[in-house]
Short mmCIF file of N, CA, C and O in Angstrom, two decimals:
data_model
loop_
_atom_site.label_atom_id
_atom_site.label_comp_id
_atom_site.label_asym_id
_atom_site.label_seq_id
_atom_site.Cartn_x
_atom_site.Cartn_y
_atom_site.Cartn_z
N UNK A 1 -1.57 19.42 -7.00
CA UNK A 1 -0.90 18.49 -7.90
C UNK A 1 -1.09 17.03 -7.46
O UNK A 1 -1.46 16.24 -8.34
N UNK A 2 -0.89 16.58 -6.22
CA UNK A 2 -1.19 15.58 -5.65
C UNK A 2 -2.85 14.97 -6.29
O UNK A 2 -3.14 13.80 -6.54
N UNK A 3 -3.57 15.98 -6.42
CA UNK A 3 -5.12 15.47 -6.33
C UNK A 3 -4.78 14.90 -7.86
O UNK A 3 -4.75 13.68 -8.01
N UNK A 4 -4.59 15.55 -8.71
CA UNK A 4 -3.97 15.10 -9.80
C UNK A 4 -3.96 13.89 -10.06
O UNK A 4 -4.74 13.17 -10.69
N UNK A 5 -2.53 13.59 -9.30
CA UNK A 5 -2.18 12.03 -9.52
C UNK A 5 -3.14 10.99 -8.88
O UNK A 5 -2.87 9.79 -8.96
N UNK A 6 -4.33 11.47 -8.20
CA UNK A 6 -4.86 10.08 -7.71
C UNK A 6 -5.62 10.11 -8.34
O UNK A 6 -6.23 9.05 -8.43
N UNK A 7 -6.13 11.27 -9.21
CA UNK A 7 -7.41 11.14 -10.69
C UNK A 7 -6.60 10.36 -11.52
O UNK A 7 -7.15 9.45 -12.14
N UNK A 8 -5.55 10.52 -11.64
CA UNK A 8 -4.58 9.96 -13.24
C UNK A 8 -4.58 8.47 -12.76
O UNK A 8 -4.34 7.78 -13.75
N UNK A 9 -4.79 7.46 -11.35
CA UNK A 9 -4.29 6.53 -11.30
C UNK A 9 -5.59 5.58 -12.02
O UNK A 9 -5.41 4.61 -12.76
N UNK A 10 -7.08 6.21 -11.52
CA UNK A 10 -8.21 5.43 -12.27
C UNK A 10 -8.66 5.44 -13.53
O UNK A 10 -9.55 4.72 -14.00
N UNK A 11 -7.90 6.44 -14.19
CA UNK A 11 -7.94 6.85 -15.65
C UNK A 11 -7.21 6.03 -16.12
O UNK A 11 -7.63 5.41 -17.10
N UNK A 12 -5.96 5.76 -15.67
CA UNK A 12 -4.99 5.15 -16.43
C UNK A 12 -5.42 3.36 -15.92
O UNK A 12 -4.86 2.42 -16.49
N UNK A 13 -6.12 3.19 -15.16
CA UNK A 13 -6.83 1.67 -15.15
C UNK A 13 -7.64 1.94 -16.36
O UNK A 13 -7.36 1.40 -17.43
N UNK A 14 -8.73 2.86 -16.22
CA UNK A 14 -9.94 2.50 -16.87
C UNK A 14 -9.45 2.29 -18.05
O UNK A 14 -9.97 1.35 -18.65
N UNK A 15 -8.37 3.01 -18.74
CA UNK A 15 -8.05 2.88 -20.47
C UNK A 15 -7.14 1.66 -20.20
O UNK A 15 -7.65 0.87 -21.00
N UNK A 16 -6.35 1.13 -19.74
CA UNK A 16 -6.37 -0.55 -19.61
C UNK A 16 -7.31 -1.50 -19.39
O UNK A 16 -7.39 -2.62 -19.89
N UNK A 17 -7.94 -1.04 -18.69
CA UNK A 17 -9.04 -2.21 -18.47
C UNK A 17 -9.91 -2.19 -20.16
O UNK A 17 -10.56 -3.10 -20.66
N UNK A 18 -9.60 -0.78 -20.74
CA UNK A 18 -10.62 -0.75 -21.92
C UNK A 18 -9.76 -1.62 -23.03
O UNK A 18 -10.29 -2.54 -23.66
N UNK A 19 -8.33 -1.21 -23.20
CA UNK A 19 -7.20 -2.20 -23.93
C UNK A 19 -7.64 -3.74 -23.44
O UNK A 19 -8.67 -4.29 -23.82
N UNK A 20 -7.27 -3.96 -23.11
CA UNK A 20 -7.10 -5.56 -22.17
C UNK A 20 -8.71 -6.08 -22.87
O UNK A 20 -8.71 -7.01 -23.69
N UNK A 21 -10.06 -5.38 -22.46
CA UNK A 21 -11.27 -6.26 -22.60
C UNK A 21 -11.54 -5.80 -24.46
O UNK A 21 -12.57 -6.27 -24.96
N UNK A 22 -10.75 -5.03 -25.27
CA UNK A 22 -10.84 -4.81 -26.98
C UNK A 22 -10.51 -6.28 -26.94
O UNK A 22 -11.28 -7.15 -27.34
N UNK A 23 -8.95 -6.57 -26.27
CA UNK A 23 -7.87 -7.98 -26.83
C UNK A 23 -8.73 -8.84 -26.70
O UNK A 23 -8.96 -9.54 -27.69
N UNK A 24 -9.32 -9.03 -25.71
CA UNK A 24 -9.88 -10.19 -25.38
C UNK A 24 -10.56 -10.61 -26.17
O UNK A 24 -10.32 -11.56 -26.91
N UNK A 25 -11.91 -9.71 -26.11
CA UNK A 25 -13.09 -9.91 -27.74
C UNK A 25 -12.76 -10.21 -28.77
O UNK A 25 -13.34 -10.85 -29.64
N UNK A 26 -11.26 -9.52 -28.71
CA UNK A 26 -11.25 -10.06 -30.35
C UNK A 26 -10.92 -11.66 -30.70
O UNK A 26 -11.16 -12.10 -31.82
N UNK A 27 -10.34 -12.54 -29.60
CA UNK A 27 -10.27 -13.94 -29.89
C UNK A 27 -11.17 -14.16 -30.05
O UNK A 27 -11.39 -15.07 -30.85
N UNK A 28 -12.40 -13.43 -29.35
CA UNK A 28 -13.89 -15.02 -29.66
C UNK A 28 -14.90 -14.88 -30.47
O UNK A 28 -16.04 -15.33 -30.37
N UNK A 29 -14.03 -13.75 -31.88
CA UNK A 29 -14.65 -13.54 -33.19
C UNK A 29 -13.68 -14.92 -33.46
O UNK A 29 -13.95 -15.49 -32.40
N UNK A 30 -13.21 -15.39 -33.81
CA UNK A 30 -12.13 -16.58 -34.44
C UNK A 30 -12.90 -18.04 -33.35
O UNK A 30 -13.25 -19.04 -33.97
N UNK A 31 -13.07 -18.03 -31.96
CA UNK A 31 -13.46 -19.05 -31.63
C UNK A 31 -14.46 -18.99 -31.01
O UNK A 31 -14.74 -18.36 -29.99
N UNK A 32 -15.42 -20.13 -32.08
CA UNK A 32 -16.52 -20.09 -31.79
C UNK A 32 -17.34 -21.06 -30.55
O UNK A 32 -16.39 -21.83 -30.63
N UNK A 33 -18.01 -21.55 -29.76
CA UNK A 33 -18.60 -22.17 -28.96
C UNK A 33 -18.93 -23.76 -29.40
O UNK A 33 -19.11 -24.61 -28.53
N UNK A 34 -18.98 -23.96 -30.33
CA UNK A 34 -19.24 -25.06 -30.81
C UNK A 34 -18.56 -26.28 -30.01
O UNK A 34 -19.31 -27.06 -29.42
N UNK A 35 -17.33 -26.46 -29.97
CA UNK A 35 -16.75 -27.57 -28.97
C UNK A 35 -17.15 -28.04 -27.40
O UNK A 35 -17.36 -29.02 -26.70
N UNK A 36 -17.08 -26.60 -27.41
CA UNK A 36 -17.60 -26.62 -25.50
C UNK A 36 -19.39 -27.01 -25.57
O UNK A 36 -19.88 -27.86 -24.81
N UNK A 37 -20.07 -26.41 -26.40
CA UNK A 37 -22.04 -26.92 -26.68
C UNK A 37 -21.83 -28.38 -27.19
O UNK A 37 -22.85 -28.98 -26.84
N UNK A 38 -20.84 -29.41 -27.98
CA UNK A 38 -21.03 -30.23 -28.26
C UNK A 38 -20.55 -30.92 -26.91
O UNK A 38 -21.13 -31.87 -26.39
N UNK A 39 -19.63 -30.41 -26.50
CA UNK A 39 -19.29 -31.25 -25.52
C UNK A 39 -20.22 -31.48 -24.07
O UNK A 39 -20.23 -32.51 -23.41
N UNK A 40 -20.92 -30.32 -23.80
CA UNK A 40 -22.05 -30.31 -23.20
C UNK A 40 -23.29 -31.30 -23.58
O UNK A 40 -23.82 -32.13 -22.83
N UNK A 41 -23.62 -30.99 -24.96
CA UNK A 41 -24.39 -32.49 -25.32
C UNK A 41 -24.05 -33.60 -25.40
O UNK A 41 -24.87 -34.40 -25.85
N UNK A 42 -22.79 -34.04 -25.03
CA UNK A 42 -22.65 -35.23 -24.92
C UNK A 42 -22.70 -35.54 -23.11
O UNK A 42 -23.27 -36.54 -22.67
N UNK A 43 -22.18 -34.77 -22.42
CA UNK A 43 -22.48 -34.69 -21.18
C UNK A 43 -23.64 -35.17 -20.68
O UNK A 43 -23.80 -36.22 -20.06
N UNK A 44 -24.82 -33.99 -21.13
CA UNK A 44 -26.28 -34.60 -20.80
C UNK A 44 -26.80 -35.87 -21.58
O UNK A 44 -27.66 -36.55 -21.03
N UNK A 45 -26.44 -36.17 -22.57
CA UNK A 45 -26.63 -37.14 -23.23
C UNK A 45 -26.41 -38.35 -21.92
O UNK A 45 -27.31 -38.96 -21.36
N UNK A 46 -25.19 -38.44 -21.71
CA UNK A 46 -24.48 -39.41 -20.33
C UNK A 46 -25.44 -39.43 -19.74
O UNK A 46 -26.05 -40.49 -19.84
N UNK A 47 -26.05 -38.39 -18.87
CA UNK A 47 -26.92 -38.03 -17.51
C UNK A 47 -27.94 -38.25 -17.85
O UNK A 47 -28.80 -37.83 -17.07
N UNK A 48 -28.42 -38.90 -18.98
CA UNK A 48 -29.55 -39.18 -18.76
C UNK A 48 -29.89 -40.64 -19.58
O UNK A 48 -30.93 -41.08 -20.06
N UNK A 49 -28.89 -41.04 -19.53
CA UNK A 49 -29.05 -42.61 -19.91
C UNK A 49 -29.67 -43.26 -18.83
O UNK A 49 -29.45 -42.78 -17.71
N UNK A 50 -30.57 -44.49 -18.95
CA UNK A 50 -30.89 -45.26 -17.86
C UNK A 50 -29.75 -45.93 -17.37
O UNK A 50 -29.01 -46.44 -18.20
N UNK A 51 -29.47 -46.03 -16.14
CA UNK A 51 -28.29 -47.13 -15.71
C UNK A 51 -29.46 -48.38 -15.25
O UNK A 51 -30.45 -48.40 -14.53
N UNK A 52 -28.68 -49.43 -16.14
CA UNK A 52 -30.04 -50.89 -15.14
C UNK A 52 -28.83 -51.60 -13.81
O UNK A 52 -27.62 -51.83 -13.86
N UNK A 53 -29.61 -51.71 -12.98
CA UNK A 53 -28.49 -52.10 -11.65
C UNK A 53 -28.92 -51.14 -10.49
O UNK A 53 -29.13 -51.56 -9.35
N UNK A 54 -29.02 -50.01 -10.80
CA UNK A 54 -28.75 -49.44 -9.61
C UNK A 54 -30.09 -48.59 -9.42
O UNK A 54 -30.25 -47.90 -8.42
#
């Protein structure tokens, strides 16, 4: 019975871990990347301006 319960303890992760990473996915059908890639192009945009001076 014992052996039991230490099979039931990674089972009962794995079907949370499987709940928990459904929830997750489902926000980043609704949000898309766009803010964080624009904001990145403006980043490199910065980094690669000439600075005169230095």
């Amino acid at each position: 019975m014992g052996a039991l319960v230490w099979l039931l303890i990674p089972f009962v992760a794995a079907v949370a871990a499987g709940l928990w990473g459904s929830w997750a996915n489902r926000t980043r059908r609704i949000r898309s990347d766009g803010p964080e890639l624009d904001g990145y192009a403006r980043f490199r945009a910065a980094m690669e301006k000439s600075h005169s001076g230095t």
